[in-house]
CSV table of C-alpha atoms and ligand atoms in Angstrom, one decimal:
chain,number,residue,atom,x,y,z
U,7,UNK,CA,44.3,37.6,-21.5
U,8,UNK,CA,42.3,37.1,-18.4
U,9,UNK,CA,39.3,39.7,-18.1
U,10,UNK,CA,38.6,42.1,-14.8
U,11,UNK,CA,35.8,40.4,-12.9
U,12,UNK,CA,33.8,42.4,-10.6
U,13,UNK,CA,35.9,40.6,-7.6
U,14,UNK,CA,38.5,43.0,-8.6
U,15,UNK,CA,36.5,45.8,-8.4
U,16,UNK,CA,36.1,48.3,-4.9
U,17,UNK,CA,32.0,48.6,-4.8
U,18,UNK,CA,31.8,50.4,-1.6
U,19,UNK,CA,29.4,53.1,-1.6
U,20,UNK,CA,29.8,52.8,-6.0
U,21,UNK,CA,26.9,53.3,-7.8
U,22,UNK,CA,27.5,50.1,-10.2
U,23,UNK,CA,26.5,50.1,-13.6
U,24,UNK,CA,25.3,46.5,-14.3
U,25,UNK,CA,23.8,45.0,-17.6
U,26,UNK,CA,22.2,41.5,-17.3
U,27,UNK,CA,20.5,39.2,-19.4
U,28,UNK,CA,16.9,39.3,-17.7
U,29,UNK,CA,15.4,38.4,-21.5
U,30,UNK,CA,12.8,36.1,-20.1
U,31,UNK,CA,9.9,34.8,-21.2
U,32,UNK,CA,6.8,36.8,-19.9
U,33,UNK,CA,3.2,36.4,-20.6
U,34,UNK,CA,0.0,39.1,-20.3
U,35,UNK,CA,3.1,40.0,-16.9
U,36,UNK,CA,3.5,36.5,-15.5
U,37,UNK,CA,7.1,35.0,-15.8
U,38,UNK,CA,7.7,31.9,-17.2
U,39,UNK,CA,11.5,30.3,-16.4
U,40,UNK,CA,13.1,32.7,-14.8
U,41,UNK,CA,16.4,30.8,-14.1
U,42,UNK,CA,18.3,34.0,-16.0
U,43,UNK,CA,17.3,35.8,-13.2
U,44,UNK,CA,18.9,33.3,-11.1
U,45,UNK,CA,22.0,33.1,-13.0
U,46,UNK,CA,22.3,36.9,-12.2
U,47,UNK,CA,22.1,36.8,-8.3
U,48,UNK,CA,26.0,35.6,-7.1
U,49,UNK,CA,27.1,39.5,-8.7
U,50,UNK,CA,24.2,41.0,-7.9
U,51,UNK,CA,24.7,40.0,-4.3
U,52,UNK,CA,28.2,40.2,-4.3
U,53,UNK,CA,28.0,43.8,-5.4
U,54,UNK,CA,25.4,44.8,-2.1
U,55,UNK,CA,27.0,42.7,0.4
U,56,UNK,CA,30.1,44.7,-0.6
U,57,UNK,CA,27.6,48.2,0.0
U,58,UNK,CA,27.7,48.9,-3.4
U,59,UNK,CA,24.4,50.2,-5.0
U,60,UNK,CA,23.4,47.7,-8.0
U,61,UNK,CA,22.0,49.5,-10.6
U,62,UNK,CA,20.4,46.9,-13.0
U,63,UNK,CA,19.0,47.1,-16.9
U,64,UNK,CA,18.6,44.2,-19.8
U,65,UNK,CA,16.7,44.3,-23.0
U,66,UNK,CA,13.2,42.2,-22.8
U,67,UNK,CA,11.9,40.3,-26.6
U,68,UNK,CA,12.4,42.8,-29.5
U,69,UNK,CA,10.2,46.1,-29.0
U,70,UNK,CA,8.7,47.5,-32.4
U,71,UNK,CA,6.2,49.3,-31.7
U,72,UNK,CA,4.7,51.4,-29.1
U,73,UNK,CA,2.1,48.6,-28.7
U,74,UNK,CA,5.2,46.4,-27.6
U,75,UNK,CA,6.1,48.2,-24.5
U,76,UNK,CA,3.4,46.9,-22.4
U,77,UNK,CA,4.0,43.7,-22.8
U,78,UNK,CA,7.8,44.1,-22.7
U,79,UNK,CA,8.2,46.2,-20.0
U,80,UNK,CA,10.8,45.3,-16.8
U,81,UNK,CA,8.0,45.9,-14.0
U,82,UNK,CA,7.2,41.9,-13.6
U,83,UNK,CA,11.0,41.7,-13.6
U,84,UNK,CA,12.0,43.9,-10.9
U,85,UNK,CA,8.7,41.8,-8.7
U,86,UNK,CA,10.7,38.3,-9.1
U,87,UNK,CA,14.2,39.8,-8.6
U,88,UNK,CA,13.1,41.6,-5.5
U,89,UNK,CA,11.2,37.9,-4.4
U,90,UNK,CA,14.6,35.8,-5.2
U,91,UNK,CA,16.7,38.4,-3.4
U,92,UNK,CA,14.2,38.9,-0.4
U,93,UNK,CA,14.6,42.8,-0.5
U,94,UNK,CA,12.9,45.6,-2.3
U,95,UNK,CA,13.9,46.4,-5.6
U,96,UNK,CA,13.3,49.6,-7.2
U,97,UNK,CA,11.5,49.6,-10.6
U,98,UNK,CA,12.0,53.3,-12.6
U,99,UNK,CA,9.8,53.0,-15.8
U,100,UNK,CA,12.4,55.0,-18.0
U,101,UNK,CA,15.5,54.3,-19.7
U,102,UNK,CA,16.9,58.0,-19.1
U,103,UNK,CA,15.8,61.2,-17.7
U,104,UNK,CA,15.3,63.2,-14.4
U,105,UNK,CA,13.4,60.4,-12.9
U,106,UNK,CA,16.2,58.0,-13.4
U,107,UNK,CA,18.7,60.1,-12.2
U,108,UNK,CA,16.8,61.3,-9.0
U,109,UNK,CA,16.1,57.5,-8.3
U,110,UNK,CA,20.1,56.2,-8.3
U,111,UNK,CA,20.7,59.8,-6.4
U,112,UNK,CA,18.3,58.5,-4.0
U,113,UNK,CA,20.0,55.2,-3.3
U,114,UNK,CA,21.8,54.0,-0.8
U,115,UNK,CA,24.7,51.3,-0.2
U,116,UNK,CA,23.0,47.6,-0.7
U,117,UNK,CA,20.1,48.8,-2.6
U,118,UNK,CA,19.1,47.4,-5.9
U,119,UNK,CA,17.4,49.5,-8.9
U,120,UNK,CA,16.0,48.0,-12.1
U,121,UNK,CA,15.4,50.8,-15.1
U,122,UNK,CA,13.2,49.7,-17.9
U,123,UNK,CA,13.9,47.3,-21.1
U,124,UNK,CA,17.0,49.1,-22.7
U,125,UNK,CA,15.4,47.9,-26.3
U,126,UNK,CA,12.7,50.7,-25.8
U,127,UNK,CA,15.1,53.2,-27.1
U,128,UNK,CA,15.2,51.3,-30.3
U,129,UNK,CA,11.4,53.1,-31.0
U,130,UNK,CA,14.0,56.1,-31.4
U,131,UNK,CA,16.4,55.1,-34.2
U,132,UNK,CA,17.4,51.4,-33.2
U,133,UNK,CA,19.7,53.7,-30.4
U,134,UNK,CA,20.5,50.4,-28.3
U,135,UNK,CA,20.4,47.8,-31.2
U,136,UNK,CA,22.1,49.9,-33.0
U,137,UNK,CA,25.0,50.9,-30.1
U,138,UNK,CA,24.3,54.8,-30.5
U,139,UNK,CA,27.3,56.6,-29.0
U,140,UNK,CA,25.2,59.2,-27.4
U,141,UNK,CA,23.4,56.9,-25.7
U,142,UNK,CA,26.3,54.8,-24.7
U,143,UNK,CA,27.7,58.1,-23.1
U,144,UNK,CA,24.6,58.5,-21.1
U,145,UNK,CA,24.4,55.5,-19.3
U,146,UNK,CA,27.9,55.3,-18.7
U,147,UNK,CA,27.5,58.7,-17.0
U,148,UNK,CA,24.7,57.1,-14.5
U,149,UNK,CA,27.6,55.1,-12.8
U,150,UNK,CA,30.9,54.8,-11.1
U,151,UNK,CA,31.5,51.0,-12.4
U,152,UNK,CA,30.5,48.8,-15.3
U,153,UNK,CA,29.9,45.2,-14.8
U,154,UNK,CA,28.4,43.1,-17.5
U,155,UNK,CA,27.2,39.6,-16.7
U,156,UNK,CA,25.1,39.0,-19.9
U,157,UNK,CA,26.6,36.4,-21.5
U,158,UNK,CA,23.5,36.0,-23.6
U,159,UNK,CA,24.2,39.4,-25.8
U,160,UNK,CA,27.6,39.3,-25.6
U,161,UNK,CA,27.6,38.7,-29.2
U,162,UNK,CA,26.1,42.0,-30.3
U,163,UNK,CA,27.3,45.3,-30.3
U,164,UNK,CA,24.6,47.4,-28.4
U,165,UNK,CA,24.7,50.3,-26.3
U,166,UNK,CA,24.0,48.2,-23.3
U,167,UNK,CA,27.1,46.6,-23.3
U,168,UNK,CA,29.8,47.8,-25.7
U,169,UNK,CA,28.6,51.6,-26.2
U,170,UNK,CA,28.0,52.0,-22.3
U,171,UNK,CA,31.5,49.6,-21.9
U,172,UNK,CA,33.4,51.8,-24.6
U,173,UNK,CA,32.3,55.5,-22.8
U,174,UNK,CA,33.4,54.1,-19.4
U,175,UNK,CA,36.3,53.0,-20.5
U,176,UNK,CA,37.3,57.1,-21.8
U,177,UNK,CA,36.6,58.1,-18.6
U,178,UNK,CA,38.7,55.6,-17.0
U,179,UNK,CA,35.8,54.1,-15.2
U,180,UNK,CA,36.9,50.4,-14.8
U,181,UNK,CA,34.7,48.0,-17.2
U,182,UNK,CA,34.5,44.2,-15.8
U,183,UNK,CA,33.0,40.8,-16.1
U,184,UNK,CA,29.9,39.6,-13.7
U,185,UNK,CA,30.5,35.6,-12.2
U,186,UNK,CA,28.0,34.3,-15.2
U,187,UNK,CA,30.2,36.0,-17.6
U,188,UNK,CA,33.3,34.9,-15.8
U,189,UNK,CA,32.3,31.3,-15.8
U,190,UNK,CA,31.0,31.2,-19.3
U,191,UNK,CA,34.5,32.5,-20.8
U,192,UNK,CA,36.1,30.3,-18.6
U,193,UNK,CA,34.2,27.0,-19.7
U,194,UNK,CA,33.6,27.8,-23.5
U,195,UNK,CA,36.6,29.4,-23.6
U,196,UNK,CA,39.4,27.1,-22.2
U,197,UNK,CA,37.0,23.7,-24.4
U,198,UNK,CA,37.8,25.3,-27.4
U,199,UNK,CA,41.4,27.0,-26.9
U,200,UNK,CA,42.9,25.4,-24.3
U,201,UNK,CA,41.1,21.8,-24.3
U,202,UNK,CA,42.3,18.4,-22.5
U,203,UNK,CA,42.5,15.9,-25.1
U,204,UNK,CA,40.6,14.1,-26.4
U,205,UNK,CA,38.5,16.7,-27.2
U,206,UNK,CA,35.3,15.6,-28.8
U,207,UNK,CA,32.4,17.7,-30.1
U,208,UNK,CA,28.8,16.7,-31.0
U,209,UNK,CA,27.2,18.4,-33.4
U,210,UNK,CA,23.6,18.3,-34.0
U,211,UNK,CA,20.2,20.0,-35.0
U,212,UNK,CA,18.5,20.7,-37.3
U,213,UNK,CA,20.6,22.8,-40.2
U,214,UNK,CA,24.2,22.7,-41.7
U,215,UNK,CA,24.0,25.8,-42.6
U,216,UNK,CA,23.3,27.1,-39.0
U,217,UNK,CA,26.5,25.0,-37.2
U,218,UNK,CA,28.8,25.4,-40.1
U,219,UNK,CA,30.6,27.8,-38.6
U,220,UNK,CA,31.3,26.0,-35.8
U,221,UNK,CA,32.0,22.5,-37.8
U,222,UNK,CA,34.8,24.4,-39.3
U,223,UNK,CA,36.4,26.0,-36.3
U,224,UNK,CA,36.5,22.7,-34.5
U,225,UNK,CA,37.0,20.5,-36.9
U,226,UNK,CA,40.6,22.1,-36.7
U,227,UNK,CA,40.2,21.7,-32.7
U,228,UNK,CA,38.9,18.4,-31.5
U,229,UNK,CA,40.1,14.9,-32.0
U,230,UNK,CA,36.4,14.0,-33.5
U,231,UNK,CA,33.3,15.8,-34.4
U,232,UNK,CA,29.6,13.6,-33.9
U,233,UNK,CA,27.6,14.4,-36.1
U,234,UNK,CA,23.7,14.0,-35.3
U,235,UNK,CA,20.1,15.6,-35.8
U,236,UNK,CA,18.6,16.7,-38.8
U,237,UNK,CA,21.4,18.3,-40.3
U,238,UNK,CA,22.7,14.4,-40.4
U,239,UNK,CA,21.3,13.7,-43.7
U,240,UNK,CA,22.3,16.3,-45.8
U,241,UNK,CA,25.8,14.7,-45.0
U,242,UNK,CA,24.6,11.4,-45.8
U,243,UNK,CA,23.3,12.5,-49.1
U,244,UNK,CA,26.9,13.9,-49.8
U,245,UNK,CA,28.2,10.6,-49.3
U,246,UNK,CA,26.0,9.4,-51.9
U,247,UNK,CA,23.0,7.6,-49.3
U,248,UNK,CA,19.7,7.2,-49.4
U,249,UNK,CA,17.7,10.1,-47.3
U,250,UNK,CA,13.9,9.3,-48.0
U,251,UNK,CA,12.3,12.2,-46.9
U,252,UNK,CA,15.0,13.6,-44.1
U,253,UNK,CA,15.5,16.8,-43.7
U,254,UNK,CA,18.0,18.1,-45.9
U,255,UNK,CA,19.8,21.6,-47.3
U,256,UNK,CA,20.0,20.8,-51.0
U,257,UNK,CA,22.3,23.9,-51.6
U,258,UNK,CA,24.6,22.5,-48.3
U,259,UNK,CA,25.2,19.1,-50.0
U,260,UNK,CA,28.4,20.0,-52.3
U,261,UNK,CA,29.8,21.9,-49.0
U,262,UNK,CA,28.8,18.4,-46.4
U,263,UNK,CA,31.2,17.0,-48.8
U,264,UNK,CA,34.4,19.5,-48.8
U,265,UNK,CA,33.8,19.2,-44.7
U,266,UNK,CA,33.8,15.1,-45.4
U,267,UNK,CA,37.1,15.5,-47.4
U,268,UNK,CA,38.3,18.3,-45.2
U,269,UNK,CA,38.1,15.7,-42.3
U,270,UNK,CA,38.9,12.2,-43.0
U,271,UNK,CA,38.0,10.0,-40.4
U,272,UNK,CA,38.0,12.7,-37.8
U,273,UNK,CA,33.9,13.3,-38.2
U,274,UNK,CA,31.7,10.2,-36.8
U,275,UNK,CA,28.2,9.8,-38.5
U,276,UNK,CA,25.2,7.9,-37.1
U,277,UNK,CA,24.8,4.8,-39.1
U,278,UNK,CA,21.4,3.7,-37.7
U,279,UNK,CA,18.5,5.7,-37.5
U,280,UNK,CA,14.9,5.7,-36.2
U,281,UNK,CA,12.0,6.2,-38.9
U,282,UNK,CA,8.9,7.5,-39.6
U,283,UNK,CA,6.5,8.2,-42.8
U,284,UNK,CA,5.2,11.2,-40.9
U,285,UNK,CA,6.5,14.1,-38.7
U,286,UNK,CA,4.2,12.6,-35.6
U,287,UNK,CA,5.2,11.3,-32.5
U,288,UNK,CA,2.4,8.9,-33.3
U,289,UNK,CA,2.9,7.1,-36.0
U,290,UNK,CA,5.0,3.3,-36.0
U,291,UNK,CA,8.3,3.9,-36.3
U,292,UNK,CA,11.8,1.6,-37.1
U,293,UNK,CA,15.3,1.0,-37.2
U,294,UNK,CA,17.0,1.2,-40.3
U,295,UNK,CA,20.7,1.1,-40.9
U,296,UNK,CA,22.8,2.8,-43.7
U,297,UNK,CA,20.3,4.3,-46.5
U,298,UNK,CA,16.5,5.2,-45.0
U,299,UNK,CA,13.9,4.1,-47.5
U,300,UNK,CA,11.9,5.7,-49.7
U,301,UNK,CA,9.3,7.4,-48.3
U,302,UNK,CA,10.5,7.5,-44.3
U,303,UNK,CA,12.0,10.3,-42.4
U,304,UNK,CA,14.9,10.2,-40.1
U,305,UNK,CA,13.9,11.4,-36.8
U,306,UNK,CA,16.4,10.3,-34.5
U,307,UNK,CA,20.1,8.3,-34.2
U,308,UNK,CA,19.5,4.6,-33.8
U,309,UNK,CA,21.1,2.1,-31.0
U,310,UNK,CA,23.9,0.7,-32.8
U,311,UNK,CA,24.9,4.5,-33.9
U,312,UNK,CA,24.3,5.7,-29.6
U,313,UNK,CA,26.8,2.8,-29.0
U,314,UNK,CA,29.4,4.1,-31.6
U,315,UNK,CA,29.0,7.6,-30.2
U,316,UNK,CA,29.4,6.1,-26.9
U,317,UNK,CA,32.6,4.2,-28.0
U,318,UNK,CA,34.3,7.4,-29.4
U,319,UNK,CA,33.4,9.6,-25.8
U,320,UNK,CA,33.9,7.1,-23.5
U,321,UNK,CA,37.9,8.6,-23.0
U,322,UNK,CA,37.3,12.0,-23.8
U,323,UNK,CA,38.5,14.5,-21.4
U,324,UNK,CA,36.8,17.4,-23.1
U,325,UNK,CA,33.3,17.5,-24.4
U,326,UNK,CA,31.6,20.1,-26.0
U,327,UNK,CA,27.9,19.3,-27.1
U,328,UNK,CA,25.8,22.0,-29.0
U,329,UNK,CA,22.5,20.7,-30.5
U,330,UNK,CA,19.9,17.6,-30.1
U,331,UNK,CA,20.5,14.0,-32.1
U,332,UNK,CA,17.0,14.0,-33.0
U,333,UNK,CA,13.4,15.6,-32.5
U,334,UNK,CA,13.8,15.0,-28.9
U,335,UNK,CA,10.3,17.3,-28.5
U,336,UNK,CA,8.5,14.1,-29.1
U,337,UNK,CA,9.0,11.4,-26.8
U,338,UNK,CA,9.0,8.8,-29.3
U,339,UNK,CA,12.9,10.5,-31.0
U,340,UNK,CA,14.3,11.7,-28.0
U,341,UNK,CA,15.7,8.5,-27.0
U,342,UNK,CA,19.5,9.4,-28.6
U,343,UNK,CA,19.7,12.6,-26.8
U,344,UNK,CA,18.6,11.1,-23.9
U,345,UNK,CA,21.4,8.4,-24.3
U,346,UNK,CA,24.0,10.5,-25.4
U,347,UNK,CA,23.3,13.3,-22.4
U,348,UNK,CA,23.0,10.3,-19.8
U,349,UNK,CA,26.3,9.0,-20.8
U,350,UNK,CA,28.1,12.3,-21.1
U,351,UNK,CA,26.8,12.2,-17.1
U,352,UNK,CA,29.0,9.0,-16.4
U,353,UNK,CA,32.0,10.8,-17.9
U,354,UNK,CA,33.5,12.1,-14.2
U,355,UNK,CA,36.8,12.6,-15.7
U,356,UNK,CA,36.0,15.0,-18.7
U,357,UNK,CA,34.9,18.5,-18.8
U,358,UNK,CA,31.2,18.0,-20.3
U,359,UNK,CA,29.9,21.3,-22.0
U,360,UNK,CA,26.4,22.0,-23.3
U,361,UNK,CA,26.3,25.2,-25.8
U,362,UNK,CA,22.9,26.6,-25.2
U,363,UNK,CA,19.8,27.5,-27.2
U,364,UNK,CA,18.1,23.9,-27.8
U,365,UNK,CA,21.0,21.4,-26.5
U,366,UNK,CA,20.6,23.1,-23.2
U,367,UNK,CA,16.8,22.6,-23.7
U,368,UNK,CA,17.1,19.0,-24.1
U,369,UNK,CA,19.3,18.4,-21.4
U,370,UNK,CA,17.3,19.7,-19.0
U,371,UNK,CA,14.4,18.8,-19.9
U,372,UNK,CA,15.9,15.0,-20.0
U,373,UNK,CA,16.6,15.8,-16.4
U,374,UNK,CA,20.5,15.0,-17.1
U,375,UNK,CA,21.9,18.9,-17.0
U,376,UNK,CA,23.2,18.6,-13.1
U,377,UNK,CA,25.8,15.8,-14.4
U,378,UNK,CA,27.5,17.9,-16.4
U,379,UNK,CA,30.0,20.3,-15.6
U,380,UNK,CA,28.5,23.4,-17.4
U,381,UNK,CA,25.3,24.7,-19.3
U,382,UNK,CA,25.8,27.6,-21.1
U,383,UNK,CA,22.8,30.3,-20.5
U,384,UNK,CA,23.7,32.1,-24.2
U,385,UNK,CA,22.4,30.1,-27.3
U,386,UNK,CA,23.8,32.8,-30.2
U,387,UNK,CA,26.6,34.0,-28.2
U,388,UNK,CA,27.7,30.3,-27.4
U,389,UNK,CA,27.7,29.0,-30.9
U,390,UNK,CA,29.7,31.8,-31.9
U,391,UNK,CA,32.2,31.3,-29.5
U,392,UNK,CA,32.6,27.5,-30.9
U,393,UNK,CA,33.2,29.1,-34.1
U,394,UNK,CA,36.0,31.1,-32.9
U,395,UNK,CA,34.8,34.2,-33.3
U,396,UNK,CA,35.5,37.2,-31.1
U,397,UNK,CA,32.1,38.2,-28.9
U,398,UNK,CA,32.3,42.2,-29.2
U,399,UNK,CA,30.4,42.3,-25.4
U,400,UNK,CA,33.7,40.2,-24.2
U,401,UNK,CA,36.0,42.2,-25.8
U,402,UNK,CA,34.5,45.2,-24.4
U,403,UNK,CA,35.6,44.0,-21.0
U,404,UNK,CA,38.9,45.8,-20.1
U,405,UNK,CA,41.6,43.0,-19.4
U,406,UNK,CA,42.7,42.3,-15.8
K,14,LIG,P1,19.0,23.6,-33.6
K,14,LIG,O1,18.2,24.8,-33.2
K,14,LIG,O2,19.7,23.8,-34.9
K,14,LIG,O3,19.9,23.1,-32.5
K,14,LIG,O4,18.0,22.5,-34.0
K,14,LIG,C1,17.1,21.9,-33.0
K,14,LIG,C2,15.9,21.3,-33.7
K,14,LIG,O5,16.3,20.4,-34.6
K,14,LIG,C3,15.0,20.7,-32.7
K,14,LIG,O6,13.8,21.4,-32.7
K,14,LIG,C4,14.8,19.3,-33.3
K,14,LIG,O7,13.5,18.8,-33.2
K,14,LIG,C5,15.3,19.4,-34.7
K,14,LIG,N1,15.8,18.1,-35.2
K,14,LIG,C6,16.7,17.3,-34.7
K,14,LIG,N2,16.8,16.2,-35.4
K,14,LIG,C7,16.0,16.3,-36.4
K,14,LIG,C8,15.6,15.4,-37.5
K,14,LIG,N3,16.2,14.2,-37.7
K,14,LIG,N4,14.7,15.9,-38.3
K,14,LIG,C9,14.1,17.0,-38.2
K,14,LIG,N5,14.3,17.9,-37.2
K,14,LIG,C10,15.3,17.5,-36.3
């Protein structure tokens, strides 16, 4: 069922409750990328253009320690958001208390408030990690509205977005989805339940064991599954190849070969590769086809294999892509990522998805990511939606 986005909401004069995904990376309080702060700006404005009053908080790194807090606190935060939005933005250094409250009591319609990283009451008993109920409660009772827009934690179960979502929702305070949220359920959601066939996924990176999941789950979706990356030649070794000294998941290789049974022809391997003796950018490398020789790596798909790929997406409608063909962090392997993201480009008549963490890396640091038609921001929450399972931060979200 279709989820309440905050265009169904009435934000005038509302003091809205709104948890993004500001986890950026910051260093000694200079911000590196800060496109997630980007991301967050159509809702953000959307709610003060509509005179609501925007009241913001996200969890910054992991915060162990008092020692952690000053590097992980929101203030550098709340300086870029108020630069990108061109209006002040109030920082309060607290997660709860009088100061807190005075400062949303003090706001008006249009104005923006930033609280401090929600992970510094994890010092106190994990309480957001950990989705305390009482703190849940309390942040709820800041607000009039809910909207969550982080996309990027929608797979856990903190107080930031389920326990605050959950405590609205008993006092019939209307819970809903921000644009970024709306977009990525609407993308990731429709490839994988409601594709346009052909449906083809690629599959790559480094370990079985971390995309297994989602092998599984759309292996029972898509019309074919490429396989690349690292996590290539644990499947070749199931089919009884040579691997030299690929990377491999010894423990993985009985299970590569259920999924190669479970399959038939429906999963595509490389069958060229480029090689190395050494993990080094520079160092000669070559083409081999089938087995790799005794002591060489694998460190990216080869030409013939890109042209195979290439044959097999070439009438897709639907592509979802989660994970790089090859170590595409040196210049010298990135060559069948390149390829296979400039081609996905060409395909104006299919629904090209990348699925975060280091896919969505790759592509855009390939410079091919505006071709397609969507990026996903969330790495861990996107590969667990392409394995089917249910995001507890999404379900949290009351239904339209
Ligand atoms: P993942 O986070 O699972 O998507 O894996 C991405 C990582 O896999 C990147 O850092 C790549 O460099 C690495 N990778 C891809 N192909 C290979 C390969 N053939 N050998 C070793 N590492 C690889």
């Amino acid at each position: 069922m279709a989820k309440l986005t905050v265009s169904d909401l009435d934000v005038k004069d509302k003091k809205v409750l709104m948890r993004v995904d500001f986890n950026v990376p910051v260093k000694d309080g200079v911000i590196g990328d800060d496109n997630r702060i980007v991301a967050a700006l159509p809702t953000i404005k959307y709610i003060i253009e509509h005179d609501g009053k925007a009241i913001l908080f996200s969890h910054l790194g992991r915060v162990k320690t008092e020692d952690d807090k000053k590097a992980l606190t929101m203030r550098p935060v709340a300086q870029r958001l108020s630069d990108l939005l061109g209006k002040p933005v109030t920082f309060v250094p607290a997660t709860r208390g009088k100061q807190l409250e005075d400062a949303i009591a003090d706001m008006k319609d249009g104005d923006v408030l930033l609280f401090e990283n929600t992970r510094f009451e994890d010092l106190d008993g994990k309480k957001e990690s950990g989705n305390n109920t009482e703190l849940g409660q309390y942040w709820a009772s800041l607000g009039d509205e809910f909207v969550n827009d982080a996309f990027g934690t929608a797979h856990r179960e903190h107080a930031s977005n389920v326990g605050i979502a959950t405590a609205m929702k008993a006092e019939n305070k209307p819970v809903a989805a921000g644009f970024l949220m709306e977009k990525e359920i609407k993308f990731l959601g429709n490839a994988v339940d409601n594709p346009k066939h052909p449906f083809v996924a690629i599959l790559g990176g480094a370990k079985v064991s971390d995309k297994i999941g989602v092998i599984d789950h759309l292996l029972d979706k898509a019309d074919k599954v490429i396989i690349g990356g690292g996590m290539t030649y644990t499947f070749y070794a199931a089919k009884g190849l040579k691997i030299g000294n690929s990377l491999v998941e010894k423990d993985k290789i009985e299970l590569a070969k259920q999924i190669l049974e479970k399959a038939g022809d429906k999963i595509v391997l490389p069958t060229d590769n480029v090689v190395a003796e050494k993990f080094d950018n520079d160092v000669p490398s070559k083409v081999v086809e089938g087995d790799i020789p005794d002591g060489y790596m694998a460190l990216d798909i080869g030409p013939k294999s890109v042209k195979a790929f290439e044959d097999v997406l070439k009438d897709a409608k639907t592509v979802v892509w989660n994970g790089p063909m090859g170590v595409f962090e040196m210049s010298n392997y990135a060559k069948g990522t390149l390829e296979v993201g400039k081609f996905l480009g060409t395909l104006t008549d299919a629904t090209t998805i990348v699925g975060g963490g280091d896919s969505t890396a790759a592509v855009k640091q390939l410079g091919v990511g505006d071709k397609l038609t969507h990026i996903s921001t969330g790495g861990g929450a996107s590969l667990e939606y392409l394995e089917g399972k249910t995001l507890p931060g999404i379900a949290a979200i009351s239904d339209k």
